[in-house]
Backbone as ProteinMPNN parsed JSONL, in Angstrom:
{"seq_chain_A": "MSAPTVKAPWPLARCAQAAVAAAVAADVHRAVTARAHLLHPRDTPLSESGRASMVYVYLMTAAVVLFLVWFARCRRNAELLSPGTVRGSAVWAVLAWLIPVVNFWVPRGLLLDVQRASGPGTPGRRDRVLVNAWWATWVGHALVVPVGTRLGQGTSLVLLLVAEALYLAAGALAIAVIQRITARQATALTATLPVPGAVDLPRLS", "coords_chain_A": {"N_chain_A": [[12.062, -24.559, 13.45], [12.014, -22.502, 10.616], [11.848, -18.907, 10.285], [9.018, -17.107, 8.89], [9.034, -15.867, 5.535], [9.467, -12.503, 5.105], [9.159, -9.59, 3.366], [9.892, -6.322, 2.083], [7.339, -4.735, 0.198], [8.247, -4.372, -2.64], [7.672, -5.146, -5.426], [4.838, -4.714, -5.541], [4.839, -2.017, -4.876], [6.146, -0.844, -7.073], [4.358, -1.495, -9.132], [2.062, -0.114, -8.257], [3.033, 2.522, -8.318], [3.536, 2.83, -11.083], [0.926, 2.54, -12.053], [-0.345, 4.739, -10.882], [1.046, 6.855, -12.137], [0.274, 6.377, -14.801], [-2.498, 6.776, -14.587], [-2.604, 9.486, -13.921], [-1.539, 10.648, -16.25], [-3.524, 9.833, -18.054], [-5.698, 11.225, -17.03], [-4.993, 13.889, -17.5], [-5.012, 13.848, -20.3], [-7.719, 13.236, -20.681], [-8.953, 15.528, -19.59], [-8.017, 17.54, -21.297], [-9.085, 16.679, -23.729], [-11.847, 16.728, -23.178], [-12.208, 19.452, -22.727], [-11.512, 20.461, -25.237], [-13.595, 19.422, -26.74], [-15.757, 20.888, -25.753], [-15.113, 23.463, -26.603], [-14.594, 23.2, -29.352], [-16.59, 21.417, -30.812], [-16.943, 20.169, -33.312], [-14.407, 19.549, -34.261], [-13.429, 17.928, -32.239], [-15.042, 15.228, -31.499], [-17.767, 14.003, -29.429], [-17.533, 11.306, -28.933], [-14.785, 10.822, -28.889], [-14.004, 12.2, -26.612], [-15.431, 10.661, -24.781], [-14.138, 8.173, -24.983], [-11.619, 8.834, -23.993], [-12.291, 9.445, -21.357], [-13.195, 6.942, -20.497], [-10.865, 5.368, -20.649], [-9.391, 6.66, -18.678], [-10.952, 6.068, -16.389], [-10.641, 3.276, -16.197], [-7.845, 3.055, -15.789], [-7.533, 4.55, -13.467], [-9.049, 3.047, -11.675], [-7.496, 0.712, -11.606], [-5.187, 1.811, -10.465], [-6.114, 2.564, -7.917], [-6.832, 0.059, -6.817], [-4.336, -1.316, -6.835], [-2.866, 0.403, -5.206], [-4.226, 0.118, -2.749], [-3.814, -2.611, -2.239], [-1.035, -2.591, -1.979], [-0.864, -0.899, 0.287], [-2.197, -2.444, 2.222], [-0.426, -4.589, 2.425], [1.827, -3.256, 3.387], [0.837, -2.402, 5.847], [0.521, -4.848, 7.167], [3.21, -5.645, 7.353], [4.1, -3.56, 8.969], [2.804, -4.14, 11.367], [4.201, -6.416, 12.096], [6.716, -5.358, 12.51], [6.298, -3.4, 14.491], [4.434, -4.333, 16.768], [1.032, -3.814, 17.689], [0.966, -1.039, 17.403], [-0.288, 0.071, 15.248], [-3.304, 1.493, 14.45], [-6.74, 0.284, 14.386], [-8.272, -2.306, 12.301], [-7.172, -4.732, 9.822], [-9.079, -4.897, 7.814], [-10.489, -2.495, 8.152], [-8.483, -0.744, 7.468], [-8.515, -0.8, 4.739], [-11.216, -0.304, 4.004], [-11.612, 2.279, 4.982], [-10.57, 4.0, 3.095], [-12.478, 3.985, 1.137], [-14.994, 4.787, 1.968], [-17.276, 7.381, 1.678], [-16.745, 10.776, 2.772], [-15.579, 9.864, 5.248], [-13.228, 9.066, 4.039], [-11.935, 11.422, 3.594], [-10.355, 12.103, 5.697], [-9.66, 10.061, 7.687], [-7.974, 7.991, 6.432], [-5.517, 9.318, 6.174], [-4.488, 9.431, 8.806], [-4.186, 6.673, 9.254], [-2.249, 6.086, 7.366], [-0.09, 7.585, 8.326], [0.296, 6.218, 10.726], [1.186, 3.7, 9.779], [3.505, 4.531, 8.545], [5.019, 5.447, 10.753], [5.29, 3.039, 12.166], [6.845, 1.526, 10.531], [9.558, 1.404, 10.805], [12.502, 1.787, 12.883], [12.524, 4.256, 15.494], [11.285, 7.682, 15.203], [9.675, 8.884, 12.279], [11.227, 11.287, 10.092], [10.798, 14.888, 9.899], [10.46, 15.592, 7.248], [9.276, 13.317, 6.166], [6.711, 13.319, 7.339], [5.765, 15.76, 6.385], [5.702, 15.168, 3.684], [3.633, 13.224, 3.483], [1.47, 14.788, 4.442], [1.429, 16.856, 2.554], [0.827, 15.462, 0.235], [-1.732, 14.534, 0.949], [-3.13, 16.948, 1.216], [-3.097, 17.983, -1.41], [-4.491, 15.99, -2.751], [-7.067, 15.976, -1.486], [-7.716, 18.628, -2.0], [-7.931, 18.598, -4.803], [-10.128, 16.846, -5.049], [-12.145, 18.447, -4.014], [-12.176, 20.713, -5.628], [-12.871, 19.89, -8.221], [-15.777, 19.184, -8.388], [-16.823, 21.745, -7.92], [-15.888, 23.259, -10.087], [-17.247, 21.952, -12.104], [-19.874, 22.747, -11.802], [-19.948, 25.429, -12.374], [-19.898, 28.141, -14.814], [-18.422, 28.11, -18.158], [-16.346, 30.005, -18.396], [-15.332, 30.49, -15.799], [-14.876, 27.864, -15.015], [-12.739, 27.034, -16.552], [-10.479, 28.124, -15.356], [-10.628, 26.837, -12.88], [-10.403, 24.248, -13.798], [-7.742, 24.154, -14.631], [-6.524, 24.561, -12.162], [-7.442, 22.268, -10.804], [-6.252, 20.227, -12.344], [-3.562, 20.812, -11.932], [-3.365, 20.309, -9.176], [-3.957, 17.605, -9.227], [-1.851, 16.523, -10.708], [0.238, 17.161, -8.944], [-0.601, 15.662, -6.71], [-0.392, 13.077, -7.742], [2.385, 12.838, -8.236], [3.353, 13.164, -5.628], [2.12, 10.993, -4.361], [3.457, 8.842, -5.538], [5.979, 9.35, -4.466], [5.447, 9.01, -1.718], [4.786, 6.268, -1.615], [7.271, 5.23, -2.353], [8.914, 6.136, -0.218], [7.836, 4.951, 2.145], [7.972, 2.22, 1.531], [10.742, 1.9, 1.205], [11.573, 2.511, 3.787], [10.482, 0.36, 5.199], [11.899, -1.711, 3.985], [14.525, -1.266, 4.87], [14.162, -1.567, 7.658], [13.159, -4.202, 7.887], [15.272, -5.707, 6.893], [17.128, -5.238, 8.864], [16.002, -6.187, 11.25], [14.528, -8.622, 11.11], [14.964, -12.204, 11.064], [16.985, -14.053, 8.732], [15.384, -16.176, 6.434], [15.595, -19.675, 7.009], [18.021, -19.519, 8.205], [20.372, -20.576, 10.692], [21.303, -20.64, 14.093], [24.622, -20.584, 15.041], [26.485, -22.673, 17.237], [27.842, -21.346, 20.235], [31.243, -20.978, 21.03], [32.881, -22.137, 23.874]], "CA_chain_A": [[11.303, -24.086, 12.291], [12.529, -21.217, 10.16], [10.91, -17.794, 10.323], [8.38, -16.867, 7.606], [9.679, -14.866, 4.706], [8.803, -11.198, 5.116], [9.938, -8.665, 2.562], [9.243, -5.067, 1.707], [6.55, -5.013, -1.013], [8.742, -3.602, -3.782], [6.91, -5.357, -6.672], [3.573, -4.0, -5.443], [5.119, -0.583, -4.898], [6.451, -0.444, -8.447], [3.114, -1.571, -9.9], [1.206, 0.991, -7.835], [3.606, 3.76, -8.836], [3.297, 2.876, -12.525], [-0.499, 2.75, -12.273], [-0.64, 6.134, -10.537], [1.576, 7.699, -13.218], [-0.572, 6.186, -15.979], [-3.793, 7.407, -14.324], [-2.418, 10.946, -14.005], [-1.406, 10.988, -17.667], [-4.835, 9.655, -18.678], [-6.578, 12.304, -16.577], [-4.627, 15.098, -18.247], [-5.534, 13.666, -21.66], [-9.175, 13.334, -20.598], [-9.343, 16.921, -19.371], [-7.743, 18.293, -22.525], [-10.043, 16.249, -24.747], [-13.168, 17.234, -22.803], [-12.218, 20.898, -22.958], [-11.505, 20.667, -26.692], [-14.943, 19.138, -27.241], [-16.625, 22.006, -25.399], [-14.758, 24.641, -27.396], [-14.644, 22.895, -30.79], [-17.254, 20.103, -30.884], [-16.8, 19.538, -34.624], [-13.054, 19.01, -34.385], [-13.251, 16.887, -31.224], [-16.381, 14.679, -31.245], [-18.066, 13.516, -28.083], [-17.052, 9.926, -28.796], [-13.367, 10.856, -28.521], [-13.969, 12.571, -25.2], [-15.913, 9.513, -24.015], [-13.078, 7.148, -24.932], [-10.578, 9.312, -23.073], [-12.815, 9.294, -19.995], [-13.25, 5.517, -20.181], [-9.495, 4.929, -20.386], [-9.018, 7.194, -17.366], [-11.652, 5.313, -15.338], [-9.996, 1.97, -16.071], [-6.512, 3.206, -15.197], [-7.687, 5.027, -12.094], [-9.486, 1.896, -10.887], [-6.32, -0.139, -11.403], [-4.292, 2.493, -9.527], [-6.7, 2.476, -6.574], [-6.719, -1.33, -6.35], [-2.926, -1.621, -6.563], [-2.447, 1.176, -4.03], [-4.797, -0.481, -1.543], [-3.108, -3.875, -1.99], [0.277, -2.194, -1.438], [-1.031, -0.37, 1.637], [-2.525, -3.559, 3.104], [0.814, -5.331, 2.681], [2.67, -2.428, 4.263], [0.267, -2.424, 7.194], [0.871, -6.145, 7.748], [4.619, -5.58, 7.722], [4.238, -2.628, 10.09], [2.395, -4.862, 12.572], [5.295, -7.306, 12.467], [7.836, -4.547, 12.983], [5.92, -2.693, 15.723], [3.125, -4.892, 17.133], [0.125, -3.035, 18.525], [1.09, 0.405, 17.229], [-1.116, 0.512, 14.12], [-4.695, 1.502, 14.881], [-7.74, -0.319, 13.524], [-8.053, -3.65, 11.775], [-6.723, -4.795, 8.433], [-10.235, -4.593, 6.962], [-10.75, -1.058, 8.259], [-7.401, -0.036, 6.772], [-8.904, -0.718, 3.327], [-12.532, 0.313, 3.879], [-11.554, 3.71, 5.3], [-10.257, 4.74, 1.867], [-13.581, 3.863, 0.187], [-16.232, 5.328, 2.524], [-17.353, 8.835, 1.481], [-16.544, 11.668, 3.915], [-14.539, 9.243, 6.08], [-11.963, 9.003, 3.297], [-11.292, 12.732, 3.524], [-9.481, 12.357, 6.847], [-9.188, 8.887, 8.415], [-6.82, 7.299, 5.83], [-4.265, 10.039, 6.445], [-3.987, 8.952, 10.089], [-3.742, 5.288, 9.084], [-0.993, 6.115, 6.618], [0.952, 8.056, 9.247], [0.556, 5.11, 11.65], [2.016, 2.715, 9.086], [4.815, 5.145, 8.341], [5.731, 5.438, 12.041], [5.569, 1.671, 12.593], [7.598, 0.821, 9.495], [10.988, 1.448, 11.048], [12.863, 2.232, 14.229], [12.544, 5.693, 15.695], [10.207, 8.478, 14.639], [9.997, 9.399, 10.946], [11.659, 12.673, 10.075], [9.8, 15.9, 9.569], [10.219, 15.548, 5.807], [8.338, 12.233, 5.896], [5.361, 13.768, 7.703], [5.388, 16.816, 5.446], [5.399, 14.517, 2.41], [2.282, 12.657, 3.585], [0.498, 15.869, 4.574], [1.349, 17.569, 1.28], [0.062, 14.608, -0.681], [-3.132, 14.519, 1.343], [-3.716, 18.259, 0.928], [-3.33, 18.114, -2.852], [-5.532, 15.04, -3.15], [-8.356, 16.484, -1.024], [-7.967, 19.858, -2.744], [-8.421, 18.216, -6.13], [-11.467, 16.271, -4.909], [-13.091, 19.519, -3.716], [-12.214, 21.694, -6.72], [-13.51, 19.325, -9.426], [-17.236, 19.405, -8.462], [-17.114, 23.176, -7.994], [-15.668, 23.669, -11.461], [-18.261, 21.344, -12.968], [-21.146, 23.45, -11.654], [-19.829, 26.809, -12.803], [-19.87, 28.376, -16.248], [-17.186, 27.762, -18.84], [-15.285, 30.993, -18.152], [-14.726, 30.233, -14.496], [-14.461, 26.477, -14.891], [-11.43, 26.851, -17.182], [-9.48, 28.402, -14.322], [-10.686, 25.757, -11.902], [-9.886, 23.049, -14.444], [-6.286, 24.221, -14.556], [-6.163, 24.351, -10.751], [-7.691, 20.859, -10.484], [-5.24, 19.394, -12.994], [-2.287, 21.051, -11.24], [-3.438, 19.573, -7.915], [-3.936, 16.174, -9.529], [-0.463, 16.2, -11.058], [1.029, 17.193, -7.709], [-1.004, 14.531, -5.881], [0.174, 11.863, -8.326], [3.829, 12.811, -7.986], [3.57, 12.968, -4.192], [1.732, 9.614, -4.033], [4.585, 7.997, -5.939], [7.045, 9.572, -3.486], [5.028, 8.389, -0.456], [4.964, 4.817, -1.786], [8.713, 4.969, -2.348], [9.496, 6.404, 1.104], [7.394, 3.961, 3.131], [8.52, 0.912, 1.154], [12.173, 1.917, 1.513], [11.704, 2.465, 5.255], [10.24, -1.016, 5.613], [12.997, -2.556, 3.498], [15.645, -1.078, 5.788], [13.829, -2.12, 8.968], [13.042, -5.658, 7.797], [16.617, -6.26, 6.732], [17.887, -5.09, 10.106], [15.392, -6.768, 12.446], [13.972, -9.965, 10.975], [15.973, -13.21, 10.73], [17.012, -14.56, 7.366], [14.727, -17.486, 6.399], [16.475, -20.821, 6.875], [19.291, -19.328, 8.914], [20.46, -21.275, 11.963], [22.269, -20.055, 15.015], [25.789, -21.426, 15.297], [26.775, -22.808, 18.673], [28.91, -20.482, 20.75], [32.408, -21.672, 21.582], [33.14, -21.779, 25.281]], "C_chain_A": [[11.817, -22.714, 11.903], [11.437, -20.169, 10.177], [10.285, -17.577, 8.956], [9.092, -15.752, 6.853], [8.861, -13.587, 4.707], [9.701, -10.223, 4.376], [9.168, -7.375, 2.36], [8.542, -5.272, 0.364], [6.992, -4.192, -2.223], [7.985, -3.876, -5.074], [5.567, -4.628, -6.668], [3.774, -2.495, -5.503], [5.359, -0.094, -6.316], [5.19, -0.472, -9.318], [2.177, -0.416, -9.551], [1.724, 2.321, -8.369], [3.356, 3.909, -10.327], [1.827, 3.157, -12.821], [-0.902, 4.188, -11.945], [-0.163, 7.074, -11.645], [0.706, 7.589, -14.464], [-1.931, 6.862, -15.791], [-3.699, 8.924, -14.416], [-2.315, 11.38, -15.46], [-2.75, 10.871, -18.38], [-5.793, 10.758, -18.269], [-6.265, 13.609, -17.3], [-5.172, 15.019, -19.668], [-7.05, 13.806, -21.679], [-9.633, 14.772, -20.462], [-9.135, 17.764, -20.625], [-8.761, 17.953, -23.605], [-11.443, 16.784, -24.452], [-13.273, 18.735, -23.055], [-12.251, 21.214, -24.452], [-12.878, 20.406, -27.285], [-15.893, 20.29, -26.935], [-16.364, 23.223, -26.285], [-14.925, 24.402, -28.894], [-15.284, 21.524, -30.993], [-17.11, 19.416, -32.231], [-15.418, 18.901, -34.798], [-12.795, 17.87, -33.407], [-14.621, 16.321, -30.864], [-16.527, 14.145, -29.83], [-17.54, 12.106, -27.868], [-15.579, 9.884, -28.382], [-13.199, 11.23, -27.052], [-14.417, 11.417, -24.321], [-14.867, 8.42, -23.898], [-11.978, 7.547, -23.959], [-11.027, 9.152, -21.62], [-12.844, 7.827, -19.571], [-11.859, 4.969, -19.853], [-9.052, 5.408, -19.005], [-9.668, 6.395, -16.239], [-10.991, 3.958, -15.121], [-8.645, 2.079, -15.359], [-6.592, 3.672, -13.75], [-8.143, 3.896, -11.182], [-8.321, 0.963, -10.592], [-5.366, 0.486, -10.384], [-4.804, 2.391, -8.096], [-6.532, 1.071, -6.006], [-5.278, -1.66, -5.975], [-2.421, -0.854, -5.352], [-2.962, 0.532, -2.753], [-4.145, -1.82, -1.215], [-1.727, -3.59, -1.412], [0.147, -1.724, 0.006], [-1.347, -1.48, 2.626], [-1.281, -4.383, 3.434], [1.745, -4.547, 3.6], [2.139, -2.42, 5.688], [0.601, -3.734, 7.895], [2.33, -6.161, 8.192], [4.836, -4.676, 8.929], [3.835, -3.286, 11.405], [3.484, -5.823, 13.039], [6.47, -6.533, 13.055], [7.546, -3.874, 14.314], [4.536, -3.163, 16.159], [2.323, -3.954, 18.033], [0.172, -1.536, 18.326], [0.245, 0.958, 16.085], [-2.58, 0.387, 14.517], [-5.611, 0.804, 13.869], [-7.353, -1.712, 13.062], [-7.566, -3.584, 10.343], [-7.863, -4.469, 7.473], [-10.529, -3.107, 6.967], [-9.697, -0.253, 7.514], [-7.699, 0.1, 5.284], [-10.226, 0.037, 3.169], [-12.498, 1.814, 4.113], [-11.256, 4.565, 4.076], [-11.459, 4.829, 0.939], [-14.883, 4.483, 0.676], [-16.252, 6.843, 2.338], [-17.304, 9.593, 2.801], [-15.445, 11.12, 4.824], [-13.198, 9.278, 5.365], [-11.31, 10.358, 3.079], [-10.296, 12.948, 4.659], [-8.856, 11.099, 7.447], [-7.983, 8.211, 7.761], [-5.492, 8.005, 6.058], [-3.656, 9.562, 7.759], [-3.48, 7.525, 10.011], [-2.4, 5.236, 8.361], [0.159, 6.574, 7.496], [1.295, 6.981, 10.276], [1.486, 4.08, 11.016], [3.416, 3.264, 8.866], [5.646, 5.105, 9.625], [6.159, 4.028, 12.43], [6.464, 0.914, 11.626], [9.104, 0.862, 9.688], [11.277, 1.94, 12.448], [12.87, 3.747, 14.321], [11.349, 6.373, 15.049], [10.591, 8.97, 13.255], [10.378, 10.874, 11.005], [10.541, 13.624, 9.675], [9.463, 15.88, 8.087], [9.23, 14.449, 5.442], [6.911, 12.656, 6.208], [4.873, 14.849, 6.757], [4.993, 16.208, 4.102], [3.982, 13.943, 2.42], [1.238, 13.759, 3.638], [0.336, 16.654, 3.271], [0.558, 16.758, 0.265], [-1.42, 14.659, -0.339], [-3.815, 15.843, 1.02], [-4.019, 18.42, -0.559], [-4.444, 17.18, -3.317], [-6.922, 15.536, -2.747], [-8.713, 17.77, -1.762], [-8.514, 19.569, -4.127], [-9.849, 17.687, -6.049], [-12.522, 17.336, -4.637], [-13.243, 20.491, -4.88], [-12.999, 21.171, -7.915], [-15.023, 19.539, -9.448], [-17.625, 20.876, -8.534], [-16.973, 23.668, -9.425], [-16.718, 23.13, -12.404], [-19.561, 22.131, -12.941], [-21.113, 24.888, -12.155], [-19.79, 26.916, -14.318], [-18.491, 28.131, -16.829], [-16.055, 28.739, -18.536], [-14.555, 30.737, -16.857], [-14.175, 28.82, -14.401], [-13.113, 26.215, -15.556], [-10.324, 27.09, -16.163], [-9.445, 27.262, -13.303], [-10.192, 24.444, -12.489], [-8.37, 23.016, -14.374], [-5.803, 23.989, -13.125], [-6.321, 22.874, -10.381], [-6.624, 19.957, -11.098], [-3.872, 19.58, -12.347], [-2.249, 20.29, -9.916], [-3.339, 18.065, -8.152], [-2.527, 15.715, -9.906], [0.414, 16.151, -9.817], [0.702, 16.002, -6.817], [-0.424, 13.225, -6.415], [1.655, 11.737, -8.047], [4.126, 12.545, -6.51], [3.173, 11.559, -3.752], [2.851, 8.642, -4.383], [5.73, 8.126, -4.937], [6.713, 8.93, -2.138], [5.205, 6.87, -0.514], [6.439, 4.445, -1.701], [9.287, 5.084, -0.938], [9.109, 5.332, 2.11], [7.959, 2.579, 2.807], [10.013, 0.837, 1.479], [12.411, 1.838, 3.019], [11.481, 1.048, 5.759], [11.372, -1.934, 5.172], [14.191, -2.473, 4.434], [15.384, -1.753, 7.128], [13.76, -3.644, 8.932], [14.396, -6.324, 7.638], [17.377, -6.265, 8.05], [17.326, -5.916, 11.259], [14.917, -8.204, 12.309], [15.047, -10.964, 10.567], [15.88, -13.635, 9.277], [16.365, -15.931, 7.336], [15.731, -18.615, 6.189], [17.786, -20.691, 7.617], [19.239, -20.07, 10.25], [21.525, -20.608, 12.801], [23.41, -21.043, 15.238], [26.049, -21.527, 16.785], [27.95, -21.923, 19.068], [30.03, -21.35, 21.325], [32.658, -21.194, 22.999], [34.613, -21.421, 25.457]], "O_chain_A": [[12.032, -21.859, 12.762], [10.251, -20.488, 10.096], [10.938, -17.83, 7.944], [9.664, -14.835, 7.44], [7.685, -13.599, 4.346], [10.87, -10.055, 4.725], [7.942, -7.347, 2.455], [9.098, -5.92, -0.523], [6.212, -3.411, -2.768], [7.668, -2.922, -5.784], [5.194, -4.001, -7.659], [2.976, -1.78, -6.108], [4.839, 0.947, -6.716], [4.979, 0.419, -10.141], [1.571, 0.189, -10.436], [0.941, 3.156, -8.823], [3.001, 4.993, -10.791], [1.511, 3.923, -13.732], [-1.712, 4.783, -12.656], [-0.888, 7.986, -12.042], [0.429, 8.596, -15.116], [-2.46, 7.457, -16.73], [-4.609, 9.575, -14.929], [-2.931, 12.368, -15.861], [-3.084, 11.711, -19.216], [-6.62, 11.187, -19.075], [-7.176, 14.35, -17.669], [-5.724, 15.991, -20.185], [-7.607, 14.423, -22.587], [-10.578, 15.198, -21.125], [-9.972, 18.598, -20.97], [-9.241, 18.838, -24.314], [-12.144, 17.237, -25.357], [-14.295, 19.226, -23.534], [-12.946, 22.137, -24.878], [-13.289, 21.086, -28.225], [-16.738, 20.634, -27.761], [-17.298, 23.928, -26.669], [-15.348, 25.299, -29.624], [-14.584, 20.563, -31.313], [-17.149, 18.187, -32.293], [-15.287, 17.841, -35.409], [-12.031, 16.952, -33.706], [-15.301, 16.878, -30.003], [-15.547, 13.875, -29.136], [-17.148, 11.745, -26.758], [-15.173, 9.012, -27.614], [-12.371, 10.661, -26.341], [-13.862, 11.204, -23.243], [-14.72, 7.807, -22.841], [-11.469, 6.722, -23.201], [-10.235, 8.769, -20.758], [-12.551, 7.505, -18.42], [-11.693, 4.205, -18.902], [-8.42, 4.666, -18.254], [-9.013, 6.078, -15.246], [-10.801, 3.538, -13.98], [-8.34, 1.304, -14.452], [-5.808, 3.236, -12.908], [-7.683, 3.791, -10.045], [-8.17, 0.481, -9.469], [-4.803, -0.215, -9.543], [-4.027, 2.159, -7.169], [-6.136, 0.907, -4.852], [-5.029, -2.224, -4.909], [-1.642, -1.383, -4.558], [-2.221, 0.412, -1.777], [-3.942, -2.137, -0.043], [-1.291, -4.257, -0.473], [0.951, -2.103, 0.857], [-0.834, -1.476, 3.745], [-1.1, -4.822, 4.57], [2.376, -5.12, 4.488], [2.921, -2.431, 6.639], [0.928, -3.738, 9.081], [2.646, -6.638, 9.282], [5.648, -4.977, 9.803], [4.445, -3.028, 12.442], [3.669, -6.022, 14.239], [7.134, -6.999, 13.981], [8.424, -3.78, 15.171], [3.555, -2.453, 15.937], [2.841, -3.383, 18.992], [-0.532, -0.813, 19.032], [0.079, 2.171, 15.963], [-3.042, -0.695, 14.877], [-5.314, 0.737, 12.677], [-6.279, -2.227, 13.376], [-7.548, -2.519, 9.726], [-7.644, -3.84, 6.438], [-10.789, -2.517, 5.918], [-9.998, 0.816, 6.984], [-7.193, 1.014, 4.633], [-10.347, 0.91, 2.31], [-13.276, 2.551, 3.506], [-11.647, 5.731, 4.025], [-11.47, 5.666, 0.036], [-15.797, 4.689, -0.124], [-15.336, 7.526, 2.795], [-17.773, 9.098, 3.826], [-14.487, 11.828, 5.136], [-12.159, 9.492, 5.988], [-10.254, 10.446, 2.453], [-9.48, 13.868, 4.6], [-7.65, 11.069, 7.692], [-7.034, 7.877, 8.471], [-4.45, 7.354, 6.129], [-2.452, 9.315, 7.832], [-2.465, 7.189, 10.622], [-1.527, 4.44, 8.705], [1.257, 6.023, 7.426], [2.457, 6.843, 10.66], [2.454, 3.64, 11.637], [4.4, 2.535, 8.989], [6.831, 4.772, 9.593], [7.253, 3.831, 12.958], [6.808, -0.239, 11.887], [9.85, 0.402, 8.823], [10.387, 2.454, 13.125], [13.182, 4.438, 13.351], [10.509, 5.723, 14.427], [11.716, 9.431, 13.06], [9.903, 11.614, 11.868], [9.49, 13.213, 9.184], [8.318, 16.122, 7.704], [8.433, 14.614, 4.519], [5.998, 12.383, 5.428], [3.705, 14.86, 6.369], [4.058, 16.68, 3.456], [3.219, 14.151, 1.477], [0.221, 13.677, 2.95], [-0.771, 17.068, 2.927], [-0.273, 17.294, -0.468], [-2.263, 14.81, -1.223], [-4.969, 15.85, 0.592], [-5.076, 18.934, -0.928], [-5.245, 17.544, -4.177], [-7.848, 15.522, -3.558], [-9.874, 17.984, -2.112], [-9.456, 20.221, -4.575], [-10.688, 18.034, -6.879], [-13.685, 17.149, -4.996], [-14.326, 21.034, -5.094], [-13.72, 21.933, -8.558], [-15.531, 20.041, -10.451], [-18.64, 21.222, -9.14], [-17.826, 24.403, -9.923], [-17.05, 23.775, -13.398], [-20.277, 22.181, -13.941], [-22.167, 25.498, -12.339], [-19.664, 25.912, -15.02], [-17.515, 27.964, -16.098], [-14.902, 28.32, -18.429], [-13.325, 30.758, -16.805], [-13.134, 28.594, -13.784], [-12.411, 25.279, -15.175], [-9.347, 26.343, -16.113], [-8.377, 26.787, -12.918], [-9.628, 23.615, -11.775], [-7.779, 21.974, -14.091], [-4.802, 23.309, -12.901], [-5.451, 22.295, -9.729], [-6.145, 19.029, -10.447], [-3.106, 18.624, -12.223], [-1.23, 19.694, -9.568], [-2.715, 17.343, -7.374], [-2.072, 14.655, -9.477], [1.222, 15.239, -9.644], [1.6, 15.396, -6.233], [-0.011, 12.363, -5.638], [2.135, 10.669, -7.668], [5.042, 11.79, -6.183], [3.811, 10.986, -2.869], [3.155, 7.73, -3.615], [6.376, 7.135, -4.595], [7.594, 8.369, -1.487], [5.714, 6.262, 0.427], [6.807, 3.463, -1.056], [10.059, 4.226, -0.51], [9.962, 4.85, 2.854], [8.377, 1.851, 3.707], [10.49, -0.185, 1.974], [13.344, 1.174, 3.47], [12.199, 0.581, 6.643], [11.759, -2.838, 5.911], [14.803, -3.491, 4.758], [16.258, -2.426, 7.674], [14.25, -4.307, 9.846], [14.632, -7.396, 8.195], [18.164, -7.171, 8.326], [18.074, -6.31, 12.154], [14.902, -8.939, 13.296], [15.951, -10.619, 9.806], [14.81, -13.578, 8.67], [16.743, -16.792, 8.13], [16.6, -18.538, 5.32], [18.578, -21.633, 7.66], [18.177, -20.175, 10.864], [22.513, -20.083, 12.288], [23.179, -22.201, 15.583], [25.849, -20.558, 17.516], [28.92, -21.778, 18.323], [29.776, -22.333, 22.02], [32.647, -19.996, 23.28], [35.04, -21.09, 26.564]]}, "name": "protein", "num_of_chains": 1, "seq": "MSAPTVKAPWPLARCAQAAVAAAVAADVHRAVTARAHLLHPRDTPLSESGRASMVYVYLMTAAVVLFLVWFARCRRNAELLSPGTVRGSAVWAVLAWLIPVVNFWVPRGLLLDVQRASGPGTPGRRDRVLVNAWWATWVGHALVVPVGTRLGQGTSLVLLLVAEALYLAAGALAIAVIQRITARQATALTATLPVPGAVDLPRLS"}
């Protein structure tokens, strides 16, 4: 019986990357529109700000779903490449990203586990720095946004710029993380797993 086909999830990676980029662009547009409404409500009606926010919510939801599907596929591949080295279950690998408070720390460890198990040897320092930088910008953005919302307009403008800068950085780094882990799995799967349908030729004595 031939071995099951196992491939690096490039289609999912590309879809997740595109969705993340679209969500970041929509968030920038939403923030600019919301700020314009606060400063010039007659020129930028509330309905326009609401539409921008709705588009962002839809795109962000799509980005989250595609990212989690990509991550679940990468975790499955990592288990095939390095059995027993990825902590937790497949269900927990998804739920950990969605549970409040837990999602501020646990998913980072799961992501590093998948990164380590996705290829031979230990990932380089640049790979770990990439994941940690992404996580820092993402958590930083999640903490800055509610603070800016509660403060007055003068202070919130500064925090809005900080939040958007962190969000842009988090989006760019997320795209890079998806690329790095998928490429690592592609290299490892090509090197270690048999080609489907291949047969071993008899050795000549």
